Amino acid sequence: MKRRQLFAFLSITIASLFLALGLRLFDASPVIAQSNAQLLVSAAASLKDVMGEINTLYQKGNPNTKISYNFGASGALQQQIEQGAPADIFISAAQKQMDALEQKGLLLGGTRTNLANNSLVLVVPTKSTGVTNFNALTDAKVKKIAIGEPRSVPAGQYGEQVLQKLGVFDKVKPKLVYANNVRQVLASVESGNADAGLVYATDAKISKNVKVVATAAENSHSPIVYPMAVLKSSKNSQAAGDFVKFLSSQPAKAVLKKYGFIVP
């Protein structure tokens, strides 16, 4: 009798183990499917270098999430999103573009936050000696000043505000050469096609071919803020939300600081 009871007990125990194992195997497939995600981040051109390093850092702990980037002028990216272009996350170089998407109900509620801040600087080719401050831009020797297209490039909007605040905008307006994004402004100065240019401090930091001759005062332009948010149209909103949270983490902030961004 005891042998029968023991056999019955062992049979029930073994059956229970197989049942539990079977349930785990059955549940594993959905978990794996959810953990593999592809994200597309539309981000301001000035974030290209820093996001590359942050992406490498994120992938180490999240190998199943593949992240691709679409870098460009914030205004152009805004228009792409409004027209239905696929994207999971938007990071702008100004509040204006993010505000526009929020007003149209295109952001996922509760996901908007600020990534970092920046400053605006006046740069010239490394060997240049003619321009040492903003007022020097009015000098007749300065023929071309590169600046972002204000209608779509936040750096251009900030740049115009600075020139107007200093009272030199009307004098230098004929010299302004407009670019489609801030990295094009930087390239124009690096190549010598422009005598000077207005870019972010972080852009100047990555180039050996330009030097900073002046930094715009904070009260001479609107605050340079990089807001970010998950888009309502995202098909991977959970993974997108996780990445946005990571961008506010200490490891990500350390990388942002390394590249010259000002973090909260």
mmCIF file of C-alpha atoms in Angstrom:
data_model
loop_
_atom_site.group_PDB
_atom_site.id
_atom_site.type_symbol
_atom_site.label_atom_id
_atom_site.label_comp_id
_atom_site.label_asym_id
_atom_site.label_seq_id
_atom_site.Cartn_x
_atom_site.Cartn_y
_atom_site.Cartn_z
ATOM 1 C CA MET A 1 0.000 0.000 0.000
ATOM 2 C CA LYS A 2 2.815 2.321 0.906
ATOM 3 C CA ARG A 3 4.513 1.608 -2.426
ATOM 4 C CA ARG A 4 1.306 2.470 -4.288
ATOM 5 C CA GLN A 5 0.942 5.723 -2.362
ATOM 6 C CA LEU A 6 4.576 6.623 -3.021
ATOM 7 C CA PHE A 7 4.201 5.848 -6.732
ATOM 8 C CA ALA A 8 1.063 7.966 -6.935
ATOM 9 C CA PHE A 9 2.771 10.852 -5.179
ATOM 10 C CA LEU A 10 5.783 10.705 -7.514
ATOM 11 C CA SER A 11 3.519 10.509 -10.554
ATOM 12 C CA ILE A 12 1.580 13.604 -9.502
ATOM 13 C CA THR A 13 4.803 15.502 -8.731
ATOM 14 C CA ILE A 14 6.385 14.635 -12.085
ATOM 15 C CA ALA A 15 3.189 15.509 -13.936
ATOM 16 C CA SER A 16 3.057 18.873 -12.156
ATOM 17 C CA LEU A 17 6.647 19.639 -13.145
ATOM 18 C CA PHE A 18 5.967 18.829 -16.791
ATOM 19 C CA LEU A 19 2.828 20.932 -16.688
ATOM 20 C CA ALA A 20 4.709 23.915 -15.247
ATOM 21 C CA LEU A 21 7.499 23.477 -17.791
ATOM 22 C CA GLY A 22 4.972 23.224 -20.576
ATOM 23 C CA LEU A 23 3.285 26.454 -19.525
ATOM 24 C CA ARG A 24 6.624 28.244 -19.446
ATOM 25 C CA LEU A 25 7.489 27.014 -22.910
ATOM 26 C CA PHE A 26 4.089 28.062 -24.153
ATOM 27 C CA ASP A 27 4.429 31.560 -22.666
ATOM 28 C CA ALA A 28 8.002 32.099 -23.842
ATOM 29 C CA SER A 29 7.099 32.816 -27.456
ATOM 30 C CA PRO A 30 4.987 35.957 -26.806
ATOM 31 C CA VAL A 31 7.642 37.385 -24.472
ATOM 32 C CA ILE A 32 10.361 36.957 -27.071
ATOM 33 C CA ALA A 33 8.151 38.466 -29.743
ATOM 34 C CA GLN A 34 7.500 41.543 -27.617
ATOM 35 C CA SER A 35 11.150 41.986 -26.651
ATOM 36 C CA ASN A 36 12.283 42.296 -30.273
ATOM 37 C CA ALA A 37 11.509 45.829 -31.399
ATOM 38 C CA GLN A 38 12.592 48.207 -34.124
ATOM 39 C CA LEU A 39 12.497 51.913 -33.364
ATOM 40 C CA LEU A 40 12.926 54.903 -35.650
ATOM 41 C CA VAL A 41 14.002 58.124 -33.957
ATOM 42 C CA SER A 42 13.563 61.415 -35.818
ATOM 43 C CA ALA A 43 16.050 63.782 -34.207
ATOM 44 C CA ALA A 44 17.599 67.210 -34.706
ATOM 45 C CA ALA A 45 20.798 67.124 -36.790
ATOM 46 C CA SER A 46 22.853 68.515 -33.907
ATOM 47 C CA LEU A 47 22.266 65.259 -31.995
ATOM 48 C CA LYS A 48 23.865 62.973 -34.574
ATOM 49 C CA ASP A 49 27.180 62.305 -32.840
ATOM 50 C CA VAL A 50 25.932 62.065 -29.271
ATOM 51 C CA MET A 51 23.049 59.765 -30.194
ATOM 52 C CA GLY A 52 25.467 57.423 -31.909
ATOM 53 C CA GLU A 53 27.357 56.861 -28.658
ATOM 54 C CA ILE A 54 24.196 56.690 -26.564
ATOM 55 C CA ASN A 55 22.793 54.114 -28.967
ATOM 56 C CA THR A 56 25.864 51.891 -28.524
ATOM 57 C CA LEU A 57 25.488 52.175 -24.757
ATOM 58 C CA TYR A 58 21.779 51.314 -24.871
ATOM 59 C CA GLN A 59 22.279 48.308 -27.150
ATOM 60 C CA LYS A 60 24.592 46.656 -24.627
ATOM 61 C CA GLY A 61 21.707 46.264 -22.198
ATOM 62 C CA ASN A 62 18.951 45.967 -24.792
ATOM 63 C CA PRO A 63 20.302 43.835 -27.671
ATOM 64 C CA ASN A 64 16.809 42.950 -28.888
ATOM 65 C CA THR A 65 15.889 46.569 -29.622
ATOM 66 C CA LYS A 66 17.181 47.898 -32.931
ATOM 67 C CA ILE A 67 17.236 51.690 -33.227
ATOM 68 C CA SER A 68 17.503 53.641 -36.476
ATOM 69 C CA TYR A 69 17.763 57.416 -36.825
ATOM 70 C CA ASN A 70 16.454 60.064 -39.168
ATOM 71 C CA PHE A 71 18.473 63.241 -38.565
ATOM 72 C CA GLY A 72 17.507 66.594 -40.030
ATOM 73 C CA ALA A 73 16.196 70.072 -39.373
ATOM 74 C CA SER A 74 13.579 69.999 -36.607
ATOM 75 C CA GLY A 75 11.038 71.827 -38.769
ATOM 76 C CA ALA A 76 11.483 69.414 -41.665
ATOM 77 C CA LEU A 77 11.116 66.416 -39.336
ATOM 78 C CA GLN A 78 7.984 67.957 -37.846
ATOM 79 C CA GLN A 79 6.436 68.255 -41.289
ATOM 80 C CA GLN A 80 7.363 64.671 -42.141
ATOM 81 C CA ILE A 81 5.606 63.426 -39.018
ATOM 82 C CA GLU A 82 2.541 65.557 -39.693
ATOM 83 C CA GLN A 83 2.359 64.072 -43.182
ATOM 84 C CA GLY A 84 2.376 60.535 -41.811
ATOM 85 C CA ALA A 85 6.026 59.549 -42.132
ATOM 86 C CA PRO A 86 6.815 56.596 -39.831
ATOM 87 C CA ALA A 87 8.635 57.400 -36.575
ATOM 88 C CA ASP A 88 8.457 56.232 -32.976
ATOM 89 C CA ILE A 89 10.235 59.088 -31.187
ATOM 90 C CA PHE A 90 10.760 62.758 -32.019
ATOM 91 C CA ILE A 91 13.553 64.873 -30.537
ATOM 92 C CA SER A 92 13.504 68.525 -31.559
ATOM 93 C CA ALA A 93 16.032 71.308 -31.031
ATOM 94 C CA ALA A 94 13.264 73.707 -29.987
ATOM 95 C CA GLN A 95 9.913 73.676 -28.212
ATOM 96 C CA LYS A 96 8.109 75.155 -31.235
ATOM 97 C CA GLN A 97 8.123 72.005 -33.343
ATOM 98 C CA MET A 98 7.166 69.740 -30.454
ATOM 99 C CA ASP A 99 4.374 72.128 -29.427
ATOM 100 C CA ALA A 100 2.960 71.942 -32.961
ATOM 101 C CA LEU A 101 2.798 68.139 -32.853
ATOM 102 C CA GLU A 102 1.290 68.162 -29.375
ATOM 103 C CA GLN A 103 -1.432 70.604 -30.424
ATOM 104 C CA LYS A 104 -2.349 68.251 -33.258
ATOM 105 C CA GLY A 105 -2.600 65.306 -30.879
ATOM 106 C CA LEU A 106 0.327 63.422 -32.393
ATOM 107 C CA LEU A 107 2.254 62.787 -29.152
ATOM 108 C CA LEU A 108 1.671 59.888 -26.773
ATOM 109 C CA GLY A 109 0.393 61.405 -23.556
ATOM 110 C CA GLY A 110 2.759 61.524 -20.590
ATOM 111 C CA THR A 111 5.926 60.852 -22.606
ATOM 112 C CA ARG A 112 7.075 64.392 -23.365
ATOM 113 C CA THR A 113 10.122 65.568 -21.449
ATOM 114 C CA ASN A 114 13.271 67.627 -22.025
ATOM 115 C CA LEU A 115 16.472 65.870 -23.033
ATOM 116 C CA ALA A 116 19.014 68.685 -22.690
ATOM 117 C CA ASN A 117 19.891 72.315 -23.332
ATOM 118 C CA ASN A 118 22.530 73.937 -25.513
ATOM 119 C CA SER A 119 24.165 77.294 -26.205
ATOM 120 C CA LEU A 120 24.697 79.222 -29.429
ATOM 121 C CA VAL A 121 28.179 80.236 -30.556
ATOM 122 C CA LEU A 122 29.829 82.196 -33.337
ATOM 123 C CA VAL A 123 32.479 80.159 -35.154
ATOM 124 C CA VAL A 124 35.072 80.989 -37.793
ATOM 125 C CA PRO A 125 37.670 78.886 -39.660
ATOM 126 C CA THR A 126 40.505 77.890 -37.320
ATOM 127 C CA LYS A 127 43.110 80.119 -38.985
ATOM 128 C CA SER A 128 40.793 83.130 -39.327
ATOM 129 C CA THR A 129 41.733 86.312 -37.439
ATOM 130 C CA GLY A 130 39.253 88.863 -38.774
ATOM 131 C CA VAL A 131 36.199 88.063 -36.643
ATOM 132 C CA THR A 132 36.485 88.108 -32.862
ATOM 133 C CA ASN A 133 32.908 88.939 -31.787
ATOM 134 C CA PHE A 134 29.366 89.397 -33.115
ATOM 135 C CA ASN A 135 29.787 93.101 -33.848
ATOM 136 C CA ALA A 136 32.712 92.286 -36.146
ATOM 137 C CA LEU A 137 30.242 90.630 -38.515
ATOM 138 C CA THR A 138 29.346 94.097 -39.810
ATOM 139 C CA ASP A 139 32.908 94.592 -41.095
ATOM 140 C CA ALA A 140 33.141 94.901 -44.886
ATOM 141 C CA LYS A 141 35.773 92.137 -44.945
ATOM 142 C CA VAL A 142 33.133 89.631 -43.832
ATOM 143 C CA LYS A 143 31.323 88.555 -46.992
ATOM 144 C CA LYS A 144 29.329 85.450 -45.995
ATOM 145 C CA ILE A 145 27.762 84.414 -42.689
ATOM 146 C CA ALA A 146 26.273 80.909 -42.559
ATOM 147 C CA ILE A 147 23.071 80.444 -40.595
ATOM 148 C CA GLY A 148 20.289 77.867 -40.475
ATOM 149 C CA GLU A 149 17.091 78.551 -42.404
ATOM 150 C CA PRO A 150 14.974 80.160 -39.623
ATOM 151 C CA ARG A 151 11.688 78.696 -40.853
ATOM 152 C CA SER A 152 12.822 75.121 -40.283
ATOM 153 C CA VAL A 153 16.137 75.196 -38.403
ATOM 154 C CA PRO A 154 15.936 76.187 -34.718
ATOM 155 C CA ALA A 155 19.612 77.235 -34.697
ATOM 156 C CA GLY A 156 18.723 79.729 -37.419
ATOM 157 C CA GLN A 157 15.809 81.044 -35.368
ATOM 158 C CA TYR A 158 18.066 81.511 -32.355
ATOM 159 C CA GLY A 159 20.725 83.087 -34.566
ATOM 160 C CA GLU A 160 18.362 85.720 -35.943
ATOM 161 C CA GLN A 161 17.182 86.536 -32.421
ATOM 162 C CA VAL A 162 20.778 87.134 -31.323
ATOM 163 C CA LEU A 163 21.581 89.371 -34.286
ATOM 164 C CA GLN A 164 18.399 91.370 -33.718
ATOM 165 C CA LYS A 165 19.085 91.680 -29.992
ATOM 166 C CA LEU A 166 22.561 93.055 -30.730
ATOM 167 C CA GLY A 167 21.159 95.483 -33.281
ATOM 168 C CA VAL A 168 23.237 94.202 -36.197
ATOM 169 C CA PHE A 169 20.674 92.090 -38.074
ATOM 170 C CA ASP A 170 19.797 94.695 -40.729
ATOM 171 C CA LYS A 171 23.478 95.354 -41.429
ATOM 172 C CA VAL A 172 24.447 91.706 -41.847
ATOM 173 C CA LYS A 173 21.263 90.420 -43.488
ATOM 174 C CA PRO A 174 22.667 90.736 -47.059
ATOM 175 C CA LYS A 175 25.597 88.539 -45.983
ATOM 176 C CA LEU A 176 23.519 85.691 -44.576
ATOM 177 C CA VAL A 177 23.795 82.338 -46.355
ATOM 178 C CA TYR A 178 21.043 79.939 -45.279
ATOM 179 C CA ALA A 179 21.552 76.202 -44.739
ATOM 180 C CA ASN A 180 19.068 73.337 -44.413
ATOM 181 C CA ASN A 181 20.395 72.268 -41.006
ATOM 182 C CA VAL A 182 22.988 73.304 -38.451
ATOM 183 C CA ARG A 183 25.538 70.726 -39.621
ATOM 184 C CA GLN A 184 25.511 72.338 -43.063
ATOM 185 C CA VAL A 185 26.286 75.658 -41.396
ATOM 186 C CA LEU A 186 29.250 74.037 -39.663
ATOM 187 C CA ALA A 187 30.444 72.482 -42.941
ATOM 188 C CA SER A 188 30.289 75.861 -44.694
ATOM 189 C CA VAL A 189 32.595 77.427 -42.119
ATOM 190 C CA GLU A 190 34.908 74.407 -42.031
ATOM 191 C CA SER A 191 35.374 74.556 -45.806
ATOM 192 C CA GLY A 192 35.905 78.321 -45.820
ATOM 193 C CA ASN A 193 32.823 78.915 -47.947
ATOM 194 C CA ALA A 194 31.576 81.153 -45.147
ATOM 195 C CA ASP A 195 33.623 83.615 -43.111
ATOM 196 C CA ALA A 196 31.620 82.847 -39.974
ATOM 197 C CA GLY A 197 28.609 80.877 -38.819
ATOM 198 C CA LEU A 198 26.157 80.459 -35.972
ATOM 199 C CA VAL A 199 26.000 76.928 -34.577
ATOM 200 C CA TYR A 200 25.464 75.167 -31.271
ATOM 201 C CA ALA A 201 28.376 74.838 -28.867
ATOM 202 C CA THR A 202 28.116 71.061 -29.272
ATOM 203 C CA ASP A 203 28.626 71.330 -33.046
ATOM 204 C CA ALA A 204 31.737 73.470 -32.610
ATOM 205 C CA LYS A 205 33.074 70.988 -30.055
ATOM 206 C CA ILE A 206 33.271 68.118 -32.547
ATOM 207 C CA SER A 207 35.143 70.089 -35.228
ATOM 208 C CA LYS A 208 38.871 70.737 -35.420
ATOM 209 C CA ASN A 209 38.433 73.093 -38.361
ATOM 210 C CA VAL A 210 36.544 75.871 -36.588
ATOM 211 C CA LYS A 211 37.059 77.899 -33.449
ATOM 212 C CA VAL A 212 34.580 79.656 -31.182
ATOM 213 C CA VAL A 213 35.061 83.421 -31.022
ATOM 214 C CA ALA A 214 31.907 84.340 -29.097
ATOM 215 C CA THR A 215 29.049 82.756 -27.162
ATOM 216 C CA ALA A 216 25.596 84.307 -27.331
ATOM 217 C CA ALA A 217 24.209 85.525 -24.013
ATOM 218 C CA GLU A 218 21.314 83.434 -22.721
ATOM 219 C CA ASN A 219 19.030 86.473 -22.642
ATOM 220 C CA SER A 220 19.691 87.223 -26.313
ATOM 221 C CA HIS A 221 17.603 84.320 -27.581
ATOM 222 C CA SER A 222 14.883 81.875 -26.571
ATOM 223 C CA PRO A 223 16.035 79.011 -24.317
ATOM 224 C CA ILE A 224 17.679 76.281 -26.397
ATOM 225 C CA VAL A 225 15.807 73.193 -25.276
ATOM 226 C CA TYR A 226 15.639 69.696 -26.781
ATOM 227 C CA PRO A 227 12.196 68.238 -26.014
ATOM 228 C CA MET A 228 11.512 64.564 -26.779
ATOM 229 C CA ALA A 229 8.389 62.413 -26.865
ATOM 230 C CA VAL A 230 6.975 59.122 -28.107
ATOM 231 C CA LEU A 231 4.676 59.551 -31.087
ATOM 232 C CA LYS A 232 1.108 58.286 -30.849
ATOM 233 C CA SER A 233 1.552 56.487 -34.182
ATOM 234 C CA SER A 234 4.384 54.326 -32.821
ATOM 235 C CA LYS A 235 3.848 50.587 -33.240
ATOM 236 C CA ASN A 236 6.365 49.915 -30.459
ATOM 237 C CA SER A 237 5.272 52.456 -27.877
ATOM 238 C CA GLN A 238 6.466 50.406 -24.895
ATOM 239 C CA ALA A 239 9.990 49.987 -26.285
ATOM 240 C CA ALA A 240 9.971 53.640 -27.379
ATOM 241 C CA GLY A 241 8.961 54.711 -23.879
ATOM 242 C CA ASP A 242 11.762 52.631 -22.385
ATOM 243 C CA PHE A 243 14.319 54.316 -24.657
ATOM 244 C CA VAL A 244 13.030 57.790 -23.812
ATOM 245 C CA LYS A 245 13.394 56.940 -20.118
ATOM 246 C CA PHE A 246 16.940 55.726 -20.751
ATOM 247 C CA LEU A 247 17.800 59.061 -22.369
ATOM 248 C CA SER A 248 17.025 60.693 -19.020
ATOM 249 C CA SER A 249 19.170 58.218 -17.067
ATOM 250 C CA GLN A 250 22.540 59.046 -15.535
ATOM 251 C CA PRO A 251 24.558 56.997 -18.086
ATOM 252 C CA ALA A 252 22.910 58.885 -20.973
ATOM 253 C CA LYS A 253 23.371 62.231 -19.221
ATOM 254 C CA ALA A 254 27.075 61.499 -18.819
ATOM 255 C CA VAL A 255 27.394 61.060 -22.591
ATOM 256 C CA LEU A 256 25.405 64.242 -23.256
ATOM 257 C CA LYS A 257 27.729 66.185 -20.939
ATOM 258 C CA LYS A 258 30.746 64.704 -22.698
ATOM 259 C CA TYR A 259 29.528 66.200 -25.966
ATOM 260 C CA GLY A 260 28.915 69.595 -24.409
ATOM 261 C CA PHE A 261 25.166 69.471 -23.834
ATOM 262 C CA ILE A 262 23.684 71.005 -20.701
ATOM 263 C CA VAL A 263 21.578 68.407 -18.873
ATOM 264 C CA PRO A 264 18.902 68.942 -16.192
#
